[in-house]
mmCIF file of C-alpha atoms in Angstrom:
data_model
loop_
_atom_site.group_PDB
_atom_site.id
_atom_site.type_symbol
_atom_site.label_atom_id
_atom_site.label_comp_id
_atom_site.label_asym_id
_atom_site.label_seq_id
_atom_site.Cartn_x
_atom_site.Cartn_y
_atom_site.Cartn_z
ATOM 1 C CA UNK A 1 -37.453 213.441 152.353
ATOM 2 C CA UNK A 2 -39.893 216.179 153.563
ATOM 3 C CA UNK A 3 -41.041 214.809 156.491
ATOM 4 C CA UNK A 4 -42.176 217.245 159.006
ATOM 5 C CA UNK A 5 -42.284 220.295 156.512
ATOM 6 C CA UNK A 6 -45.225 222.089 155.680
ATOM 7 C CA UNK A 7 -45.995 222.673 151.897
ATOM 8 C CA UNK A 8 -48.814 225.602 150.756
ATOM 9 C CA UNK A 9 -49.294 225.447 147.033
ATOM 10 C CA UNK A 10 -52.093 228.156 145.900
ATOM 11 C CA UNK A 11 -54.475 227.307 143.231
ATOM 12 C CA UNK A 12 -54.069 223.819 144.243
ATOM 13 C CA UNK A 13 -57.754 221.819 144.553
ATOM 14 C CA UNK A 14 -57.595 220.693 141.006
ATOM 15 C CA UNK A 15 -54.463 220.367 137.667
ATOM 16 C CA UNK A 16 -51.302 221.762 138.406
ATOM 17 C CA UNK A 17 -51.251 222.722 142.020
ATOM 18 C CA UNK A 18 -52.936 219.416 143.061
ATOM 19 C CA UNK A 19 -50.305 217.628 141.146
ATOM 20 C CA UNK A 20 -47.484 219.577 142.959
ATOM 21 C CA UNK A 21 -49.348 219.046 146.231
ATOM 22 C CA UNK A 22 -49.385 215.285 146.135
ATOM 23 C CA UNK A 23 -45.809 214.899 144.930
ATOM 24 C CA UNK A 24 -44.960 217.071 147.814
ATOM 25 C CA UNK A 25 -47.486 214.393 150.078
ATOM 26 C CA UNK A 26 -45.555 211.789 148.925
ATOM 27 C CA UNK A 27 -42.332 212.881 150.055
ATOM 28 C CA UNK A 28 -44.056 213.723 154.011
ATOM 29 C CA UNK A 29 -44.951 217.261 153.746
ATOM 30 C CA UNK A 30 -47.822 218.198 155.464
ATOM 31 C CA UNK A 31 -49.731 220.345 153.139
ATOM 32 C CA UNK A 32 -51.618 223.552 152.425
ATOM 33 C CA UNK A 33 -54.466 223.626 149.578
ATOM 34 C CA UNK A 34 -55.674 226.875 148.886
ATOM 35 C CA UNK A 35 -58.735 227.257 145.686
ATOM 36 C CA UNK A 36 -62.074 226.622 144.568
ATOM 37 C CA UNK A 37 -64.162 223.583 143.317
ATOM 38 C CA UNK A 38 -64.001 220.490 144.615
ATOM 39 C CA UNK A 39 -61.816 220.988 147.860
ATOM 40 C CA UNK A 40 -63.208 218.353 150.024
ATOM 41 C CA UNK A 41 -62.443 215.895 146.912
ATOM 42 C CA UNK A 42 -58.954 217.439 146.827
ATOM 43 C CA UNK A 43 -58.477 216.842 150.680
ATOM 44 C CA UNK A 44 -59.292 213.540 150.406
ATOM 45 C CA UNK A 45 -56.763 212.819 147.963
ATOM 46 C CA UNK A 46 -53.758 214.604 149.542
ATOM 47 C CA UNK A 47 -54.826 213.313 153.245
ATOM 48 C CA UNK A 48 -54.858 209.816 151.566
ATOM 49 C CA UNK A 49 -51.098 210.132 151.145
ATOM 50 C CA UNK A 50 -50.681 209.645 155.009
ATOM 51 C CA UNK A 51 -50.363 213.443 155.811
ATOM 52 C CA UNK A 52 -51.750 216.295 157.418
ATOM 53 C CA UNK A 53 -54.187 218.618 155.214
ATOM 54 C CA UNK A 54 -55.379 222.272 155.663
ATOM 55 C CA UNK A 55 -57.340 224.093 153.229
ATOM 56 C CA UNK A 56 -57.636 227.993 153.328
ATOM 57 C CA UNK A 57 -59.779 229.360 150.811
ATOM 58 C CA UNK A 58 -57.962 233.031 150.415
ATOM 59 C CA UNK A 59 -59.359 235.016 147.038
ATOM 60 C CA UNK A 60 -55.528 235.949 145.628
ATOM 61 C CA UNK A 61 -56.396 238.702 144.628
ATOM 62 C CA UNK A 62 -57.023 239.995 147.875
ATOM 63 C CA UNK A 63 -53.810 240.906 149.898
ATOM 64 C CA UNK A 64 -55.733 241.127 153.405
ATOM 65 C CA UNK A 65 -57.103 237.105 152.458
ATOM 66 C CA UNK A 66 -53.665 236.078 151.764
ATOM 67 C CA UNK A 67 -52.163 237.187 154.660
ATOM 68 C CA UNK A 68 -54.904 235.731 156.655
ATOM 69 C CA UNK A 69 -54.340 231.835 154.651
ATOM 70 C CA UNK A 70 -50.103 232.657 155.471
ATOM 71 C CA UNK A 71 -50.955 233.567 159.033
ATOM 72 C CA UNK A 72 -53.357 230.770 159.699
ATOM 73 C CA UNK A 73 -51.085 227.880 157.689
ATOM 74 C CA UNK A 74 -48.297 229.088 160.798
ATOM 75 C CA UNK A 75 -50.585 228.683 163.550
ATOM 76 C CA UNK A 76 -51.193 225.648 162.973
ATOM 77 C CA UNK A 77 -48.346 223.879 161.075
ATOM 78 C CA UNK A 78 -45.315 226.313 162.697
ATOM 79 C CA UNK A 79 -44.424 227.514 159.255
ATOM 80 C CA UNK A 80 -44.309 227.672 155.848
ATOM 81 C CA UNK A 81 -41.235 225.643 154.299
ATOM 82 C CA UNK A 82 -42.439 224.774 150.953
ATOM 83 C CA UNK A 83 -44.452 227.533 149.095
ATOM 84 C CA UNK A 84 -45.388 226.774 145.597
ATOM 85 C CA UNK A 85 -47.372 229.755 143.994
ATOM 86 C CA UNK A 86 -49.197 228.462 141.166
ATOM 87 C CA UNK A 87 -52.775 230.335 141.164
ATOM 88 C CA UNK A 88 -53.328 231.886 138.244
ATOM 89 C CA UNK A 89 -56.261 232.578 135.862
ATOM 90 C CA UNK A 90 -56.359 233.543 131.721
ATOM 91 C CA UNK A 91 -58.702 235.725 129.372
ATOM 92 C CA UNK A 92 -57.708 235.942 125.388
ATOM 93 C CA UNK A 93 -58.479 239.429 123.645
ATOM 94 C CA UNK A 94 -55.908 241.085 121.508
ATOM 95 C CA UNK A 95 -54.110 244.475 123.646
ATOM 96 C CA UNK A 96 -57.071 247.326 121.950
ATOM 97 C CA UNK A 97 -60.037 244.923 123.215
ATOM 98 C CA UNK A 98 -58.748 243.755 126.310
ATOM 99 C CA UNK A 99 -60.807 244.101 129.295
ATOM 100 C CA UNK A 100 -59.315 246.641 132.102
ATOM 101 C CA UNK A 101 -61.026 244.632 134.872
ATOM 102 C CA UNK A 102 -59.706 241.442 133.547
ATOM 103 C CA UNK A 103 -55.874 242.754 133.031
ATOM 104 C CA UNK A 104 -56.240 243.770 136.878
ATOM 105 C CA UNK A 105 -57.458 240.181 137.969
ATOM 106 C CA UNK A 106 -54.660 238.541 136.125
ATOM 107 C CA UNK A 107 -52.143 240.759 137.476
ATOM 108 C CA UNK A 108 -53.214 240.401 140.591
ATOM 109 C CA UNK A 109 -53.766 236.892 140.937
ATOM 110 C CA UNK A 110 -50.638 235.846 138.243
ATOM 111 C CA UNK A 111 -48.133 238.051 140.113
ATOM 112 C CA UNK A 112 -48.929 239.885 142.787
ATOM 113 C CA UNK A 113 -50.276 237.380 145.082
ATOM 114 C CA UNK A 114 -46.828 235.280 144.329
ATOM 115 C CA UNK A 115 -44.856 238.872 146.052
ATOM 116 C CA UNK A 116 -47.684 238.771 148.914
ATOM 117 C CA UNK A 117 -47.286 235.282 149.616
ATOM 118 C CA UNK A 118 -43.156 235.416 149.574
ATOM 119 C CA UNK A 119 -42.556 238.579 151.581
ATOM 120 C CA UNK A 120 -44.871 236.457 154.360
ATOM 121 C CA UNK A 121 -43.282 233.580 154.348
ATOM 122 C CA UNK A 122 -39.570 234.341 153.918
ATOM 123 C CA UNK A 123 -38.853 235.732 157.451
ATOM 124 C CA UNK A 124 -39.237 231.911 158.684
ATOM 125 C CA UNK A 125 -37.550 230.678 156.054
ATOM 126 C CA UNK A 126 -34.237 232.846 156.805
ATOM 127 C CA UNK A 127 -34.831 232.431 160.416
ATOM 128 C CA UNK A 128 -34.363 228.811 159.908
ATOM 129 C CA UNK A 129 -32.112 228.598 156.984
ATOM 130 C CA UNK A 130 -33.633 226.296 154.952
ATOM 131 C CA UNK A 131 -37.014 227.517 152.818
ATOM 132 C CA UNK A 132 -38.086 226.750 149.094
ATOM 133 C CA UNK A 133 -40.190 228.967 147.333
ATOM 134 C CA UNK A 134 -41.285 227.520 144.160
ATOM 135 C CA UNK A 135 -42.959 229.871 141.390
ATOM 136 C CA UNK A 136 -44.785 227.970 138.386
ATOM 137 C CA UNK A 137 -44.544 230.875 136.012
ATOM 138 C CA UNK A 138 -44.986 229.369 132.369
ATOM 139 C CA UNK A 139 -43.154 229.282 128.850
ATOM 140 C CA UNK A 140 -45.464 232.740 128.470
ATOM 141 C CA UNK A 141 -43.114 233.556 130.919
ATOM 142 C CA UNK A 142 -40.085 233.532 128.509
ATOM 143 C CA UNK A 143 -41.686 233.570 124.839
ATOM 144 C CA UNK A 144 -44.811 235.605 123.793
ATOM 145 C CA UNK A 145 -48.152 234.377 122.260
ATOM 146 C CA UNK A 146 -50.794 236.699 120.507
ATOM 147 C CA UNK A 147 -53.841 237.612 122.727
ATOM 148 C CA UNK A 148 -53.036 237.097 126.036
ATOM 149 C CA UNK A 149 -51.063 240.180 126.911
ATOM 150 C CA UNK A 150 -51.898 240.098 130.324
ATOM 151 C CA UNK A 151 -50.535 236.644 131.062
ATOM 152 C CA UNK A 152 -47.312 237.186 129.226
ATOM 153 C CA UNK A 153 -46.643 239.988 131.137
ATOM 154 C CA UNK A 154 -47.329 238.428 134.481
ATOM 155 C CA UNK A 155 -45.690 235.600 133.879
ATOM 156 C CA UNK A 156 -42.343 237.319 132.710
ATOM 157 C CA UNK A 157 -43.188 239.111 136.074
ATOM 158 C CA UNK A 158 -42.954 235.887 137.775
ATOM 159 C CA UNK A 159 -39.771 235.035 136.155
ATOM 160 C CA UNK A 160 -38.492 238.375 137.192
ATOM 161 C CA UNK A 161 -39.336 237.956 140.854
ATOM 162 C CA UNK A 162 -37.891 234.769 141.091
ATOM 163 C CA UNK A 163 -34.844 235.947 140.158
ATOM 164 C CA UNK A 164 -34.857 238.940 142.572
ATOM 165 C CA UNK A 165 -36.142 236.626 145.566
ATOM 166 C CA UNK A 166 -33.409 233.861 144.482
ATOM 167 C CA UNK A 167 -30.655 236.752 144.691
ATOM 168 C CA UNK A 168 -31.543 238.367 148.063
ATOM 169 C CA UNK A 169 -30.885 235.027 149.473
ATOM 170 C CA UNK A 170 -28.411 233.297 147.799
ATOM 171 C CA UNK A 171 -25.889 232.992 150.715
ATOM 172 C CA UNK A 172 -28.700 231.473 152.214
ATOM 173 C CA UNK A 173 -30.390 227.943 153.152
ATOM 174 C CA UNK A 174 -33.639 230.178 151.165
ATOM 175 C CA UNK A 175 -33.809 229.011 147.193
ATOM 176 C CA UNK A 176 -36.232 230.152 144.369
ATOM 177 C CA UNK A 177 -36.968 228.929 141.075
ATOM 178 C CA UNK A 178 -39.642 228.542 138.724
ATOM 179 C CA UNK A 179 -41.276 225.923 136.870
ATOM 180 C CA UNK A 180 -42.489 226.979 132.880
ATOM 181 C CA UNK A 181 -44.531 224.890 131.532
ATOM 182 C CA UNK A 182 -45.862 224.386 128.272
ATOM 183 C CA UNK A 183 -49.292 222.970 127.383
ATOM 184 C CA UNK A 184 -50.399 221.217 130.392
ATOM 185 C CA UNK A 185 -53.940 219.384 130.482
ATOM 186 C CA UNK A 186 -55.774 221.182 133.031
ATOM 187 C CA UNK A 187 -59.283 222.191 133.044
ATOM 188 C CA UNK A 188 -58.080 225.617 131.637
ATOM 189 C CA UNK A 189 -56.122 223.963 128.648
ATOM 190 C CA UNK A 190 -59.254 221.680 128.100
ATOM 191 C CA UNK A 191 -61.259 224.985 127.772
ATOM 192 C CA UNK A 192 -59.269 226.244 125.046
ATOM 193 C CA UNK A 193 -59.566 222.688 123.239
ATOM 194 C CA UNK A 194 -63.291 222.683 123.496
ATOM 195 C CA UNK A 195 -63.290 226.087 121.941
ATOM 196 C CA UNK A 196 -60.816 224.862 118.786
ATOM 197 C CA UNK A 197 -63.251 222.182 118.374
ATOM 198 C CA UNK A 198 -65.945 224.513 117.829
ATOM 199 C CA UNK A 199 -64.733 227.234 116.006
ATOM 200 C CA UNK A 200 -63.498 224.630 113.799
ATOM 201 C CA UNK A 201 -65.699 222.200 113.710
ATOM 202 C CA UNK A 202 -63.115 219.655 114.404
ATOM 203 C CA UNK A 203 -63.159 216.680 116.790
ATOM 204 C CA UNK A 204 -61.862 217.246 120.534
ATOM 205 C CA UNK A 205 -58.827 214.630 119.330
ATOM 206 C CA UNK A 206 -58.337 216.704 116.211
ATOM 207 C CA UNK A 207 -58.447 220.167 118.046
ATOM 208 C CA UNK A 208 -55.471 218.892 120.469
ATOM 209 C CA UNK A 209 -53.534 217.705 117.635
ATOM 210 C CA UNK A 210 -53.955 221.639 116.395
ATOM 211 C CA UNK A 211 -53.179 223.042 119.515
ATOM 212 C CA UNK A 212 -49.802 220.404 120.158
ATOM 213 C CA UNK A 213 -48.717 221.252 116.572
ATOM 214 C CA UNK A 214 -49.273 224.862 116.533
ATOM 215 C CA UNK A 215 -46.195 225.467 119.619
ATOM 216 C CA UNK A 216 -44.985 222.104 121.216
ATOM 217 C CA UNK A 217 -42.871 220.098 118.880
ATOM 218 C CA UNK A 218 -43.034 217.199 121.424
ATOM 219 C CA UNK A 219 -46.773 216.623 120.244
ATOM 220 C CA UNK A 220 -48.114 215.666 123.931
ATOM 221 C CA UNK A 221 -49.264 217.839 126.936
ATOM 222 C CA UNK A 222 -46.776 218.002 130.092
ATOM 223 C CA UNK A 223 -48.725 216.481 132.730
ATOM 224 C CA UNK A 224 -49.037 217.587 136.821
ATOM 225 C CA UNK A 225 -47.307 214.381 137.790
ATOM 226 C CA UNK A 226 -44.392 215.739 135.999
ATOM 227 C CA UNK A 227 -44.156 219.100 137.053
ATOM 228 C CA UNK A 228 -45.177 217.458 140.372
ATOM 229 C CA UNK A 229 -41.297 215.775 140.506
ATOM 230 C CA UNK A 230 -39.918 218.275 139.162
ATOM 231 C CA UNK A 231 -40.996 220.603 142.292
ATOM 232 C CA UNK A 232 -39.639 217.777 144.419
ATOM 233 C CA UNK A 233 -36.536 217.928 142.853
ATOM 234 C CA UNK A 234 -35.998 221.800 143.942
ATOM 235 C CA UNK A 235 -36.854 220.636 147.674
ATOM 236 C CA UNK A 236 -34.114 218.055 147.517
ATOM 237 C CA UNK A 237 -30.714 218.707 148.598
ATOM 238 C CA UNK A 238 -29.420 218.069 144.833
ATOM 239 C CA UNK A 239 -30.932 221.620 144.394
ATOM 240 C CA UNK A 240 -29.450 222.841 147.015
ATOM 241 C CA UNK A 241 -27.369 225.580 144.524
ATOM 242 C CA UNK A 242 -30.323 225.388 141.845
ATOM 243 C CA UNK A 243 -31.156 229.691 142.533
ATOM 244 C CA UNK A 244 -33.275 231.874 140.139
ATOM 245 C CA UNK A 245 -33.977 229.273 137.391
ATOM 246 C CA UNK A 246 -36.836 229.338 134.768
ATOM 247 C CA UNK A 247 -37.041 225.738 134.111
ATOM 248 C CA UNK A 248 -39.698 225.075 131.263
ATOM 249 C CA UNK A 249 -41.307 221.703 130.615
ATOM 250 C CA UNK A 250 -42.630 222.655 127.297
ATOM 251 C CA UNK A 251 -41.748 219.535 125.029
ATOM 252 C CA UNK A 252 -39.313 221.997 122.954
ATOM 253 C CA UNK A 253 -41.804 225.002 122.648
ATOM 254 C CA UNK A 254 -39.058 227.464 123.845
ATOM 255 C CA UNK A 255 -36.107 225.509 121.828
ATOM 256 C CA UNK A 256 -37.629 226.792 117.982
#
């Protein structure tokens, strides 16, 4: 279905992002990784799909290195079609003890690389009437948790934009949307597990079970396979009048 488009999902060498990649991979797109870690283990996977692979290794929270990644993903793929904007990073403190330095890196990377990367590729996209831009905000973008102040806020940011973005070109071939998910397993997630487990004294099995029950009434994590198809389904021409959505994935977290 996406043969001969060109994908770049940020944040995308391990969870989330690489899921979305290789769903996109699977459908034909050539694709874009962008991250840390183990890239050349993430390359392998995506190329393994039978597409191309690039990997630009842009900090997000540096406008000058994202424009560099955008500019270097057209020279050598044509253009951006597909871009998913899914970097993101967390730190927990309550408003009074959060760090300034760490409120500016989540901002930055959360939200305002998602505006850098769309204002560079949308010019393409609405010179050829047909783009996607696909935002994976989270349910913190539409309900509130204690302690993490700075992610709520950029994710409702992200909800925000994707509105705005979806609206500017909705007589166009150009959609947004945004993907919310709820508790995903990523290494991030897994993090916030081991720390349960600790502060608790609890087994790793017994600390998920606290985390599920404390927000998701489904009682099991969303996985990146899932959230994978469901950024395929906003490249397909079913979604072709899907514009400015916040679709969460949350097992029912949003629904209480």
């Amino acid at each position: 279905m996406l043969k001969n488009k060109t994908a770049l999902v940020t944040g995308s060498t391990s969870g989330i992002g690489l899921g979305i990649a290789k769903a996109l991979a699977r459908q034909g797109a050539n694709i874009v990784l962008n991250g840390f870690g183990e890239v050349e283990a993430a390359q392998a996977e995506v190329a393994a799909l039978g597409v191309k692979v690039a990997y630009h290794g842009a900090d997000m929270s540096r406008p000058a290195e994202i424009e560099a990644m955008m500019a270097a993903a057209a020279a050598e793929f044509g253009q951006v079609d597909i871009l998913v904007n899914n970097a993101g990073i967390q730190h927990v403190a309550s408003v009074q003890d959060f760090p300034v330095d760490r409120w500016d890196a989540i901002l930055a990377i959360n939200l305002s690389s998602a505006f850098h990367t769309t204002r560079l590729a949308l010019p393409a996209m609405q010179a050829a009437n047909w783009g996607r831009i696909i935002n994976v905000a989270s349910v913190h973008g539409l309900v509130a948790s204690a302690q993490k102040s700075a992610y709520v806020a950029a994710k409702h940011g992200v909800v925000g934009l994707t509105k705005v973005t979806a609206l500017e070109n909705a007589t166009t071939g150009v959609t947004c949307n945004a993907i919310c998910p709820g508790w995903v397993l990523t290494p991030l997630v897994q993090k916030q597990v081991d720390a349960k487990a600790a502060a608790l004294g609890l087994s790793n099995e017994e600390a998920t079970k606290l985390l599920l029950g404390e927000k998701e009434p489904s009682m099991q994590f969303t996985t990146p396979e899932e959230l994978g198809e469901l950024a395929v389904f906003f490249c397909s021409p079913a979604a072709n009048n899907v514009r400015g959505v916040a679709w969460n994935m949350d097992g029912g977290w949003a629904a209480q």
